[in-house]
XYZ file of C-alpha atoms in Angstrom:
108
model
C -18.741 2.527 -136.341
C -22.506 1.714 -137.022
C -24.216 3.231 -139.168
C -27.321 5.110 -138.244
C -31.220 3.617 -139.189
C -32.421 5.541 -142.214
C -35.065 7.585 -141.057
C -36.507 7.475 -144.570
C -37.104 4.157 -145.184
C -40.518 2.973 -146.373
C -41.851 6.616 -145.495
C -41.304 8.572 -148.475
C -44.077 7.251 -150.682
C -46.326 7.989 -147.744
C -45.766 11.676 -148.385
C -48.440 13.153 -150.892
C -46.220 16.155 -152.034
C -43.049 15.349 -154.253
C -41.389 18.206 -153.645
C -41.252 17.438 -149.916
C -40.117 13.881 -150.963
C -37.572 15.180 -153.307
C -35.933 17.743 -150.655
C -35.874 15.043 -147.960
C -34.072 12.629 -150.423
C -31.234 15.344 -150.952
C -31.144 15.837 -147.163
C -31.157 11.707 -146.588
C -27.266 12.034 -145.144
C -27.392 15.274 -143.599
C -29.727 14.505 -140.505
C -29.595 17.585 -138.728
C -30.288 19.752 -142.076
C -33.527 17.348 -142.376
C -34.501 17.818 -138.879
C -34.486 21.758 -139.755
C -36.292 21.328 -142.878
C -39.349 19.186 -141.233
C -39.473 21.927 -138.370
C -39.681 24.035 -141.074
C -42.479 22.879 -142.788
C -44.695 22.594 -139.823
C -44.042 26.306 -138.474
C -44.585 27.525 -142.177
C -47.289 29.722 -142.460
C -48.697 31.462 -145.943
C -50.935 34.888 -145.233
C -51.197 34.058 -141.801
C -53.218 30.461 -141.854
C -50.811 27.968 -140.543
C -49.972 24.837 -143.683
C -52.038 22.223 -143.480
C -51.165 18.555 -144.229
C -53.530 15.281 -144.774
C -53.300 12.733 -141.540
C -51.057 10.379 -143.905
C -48.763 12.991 -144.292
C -48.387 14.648 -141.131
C -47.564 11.427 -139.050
C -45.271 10.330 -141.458
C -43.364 13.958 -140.813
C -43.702 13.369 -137.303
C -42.368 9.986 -137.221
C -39.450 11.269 -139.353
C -39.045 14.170 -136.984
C -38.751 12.297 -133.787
C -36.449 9.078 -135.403
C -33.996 12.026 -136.259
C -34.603 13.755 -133.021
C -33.807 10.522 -131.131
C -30.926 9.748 -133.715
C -29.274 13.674 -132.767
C -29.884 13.663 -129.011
C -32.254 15.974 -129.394
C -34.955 14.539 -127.219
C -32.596 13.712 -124.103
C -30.890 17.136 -124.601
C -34.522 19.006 -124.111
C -35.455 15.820 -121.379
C -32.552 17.862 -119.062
C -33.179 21.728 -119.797
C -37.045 21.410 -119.221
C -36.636 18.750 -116.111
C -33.614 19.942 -113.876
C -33.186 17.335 -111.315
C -32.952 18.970 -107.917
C -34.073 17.722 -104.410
C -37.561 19.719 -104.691
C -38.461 17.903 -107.828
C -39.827 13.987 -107.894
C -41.563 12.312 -109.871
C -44.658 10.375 -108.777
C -44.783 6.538 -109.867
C -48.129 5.046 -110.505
C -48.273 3.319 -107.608
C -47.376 5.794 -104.870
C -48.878 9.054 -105.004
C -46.692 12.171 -104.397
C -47.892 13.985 -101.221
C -45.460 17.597 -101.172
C -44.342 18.249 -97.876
C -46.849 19.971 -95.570
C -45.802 23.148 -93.549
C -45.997 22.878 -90.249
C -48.048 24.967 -87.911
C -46.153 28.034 -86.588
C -44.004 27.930 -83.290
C -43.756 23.831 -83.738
């Protein structure tokens, strides 16, 4: 079996808070109990006013968040309950425009 990236590596010093860094260290082999702590920390919210983290920090979480999303499924899961692929639906490529079907004119 191969063993999974670490989603960790050469991020955790980028993180400015060490108690983030230390929770994230006990979660290192536990991926889906990591993805629910980073979702956590960016839908915390203290008297109202949403956290805030520096720039360095932030994309670093991010980064984290989607290499474990990716690692889970998670993204491809969410790709087919927000996209259902029916006949109706198409995609438009960047070379050929999508033109919907026009109605035609009553009595055709």
């Amino acid at each position: 079996m191969q063993r999974m990236p670490d989603v960790l590596e050469g991020r955790l010093d980028k993180i400015a808070y060490p108690h983030i860094r230390q929770r994230l260290e006990q979660l290192r082999d536990q991926p889906q109990a990591m993805l629910d702590y980073v979702n956590g920390l960016f839908l915390d919210t203290r008297d109202g006013q949403r956290r805030g983290f520096d720039f360095t920090t932030a994309s670093t979480l991010m980064t984290i968040k989607h290499d474990l999303m990716l690692q889970l499924g998670e993204l491809e899961r969410l790709r087919h309950e927000f996209t259902p692929w029916d006949h109706d639906f198409r995609v438009a490529g960047p070379a050929q425009p999508y033109h919907p079907p026009a109605k035609l004119p009553k009595n055709w």
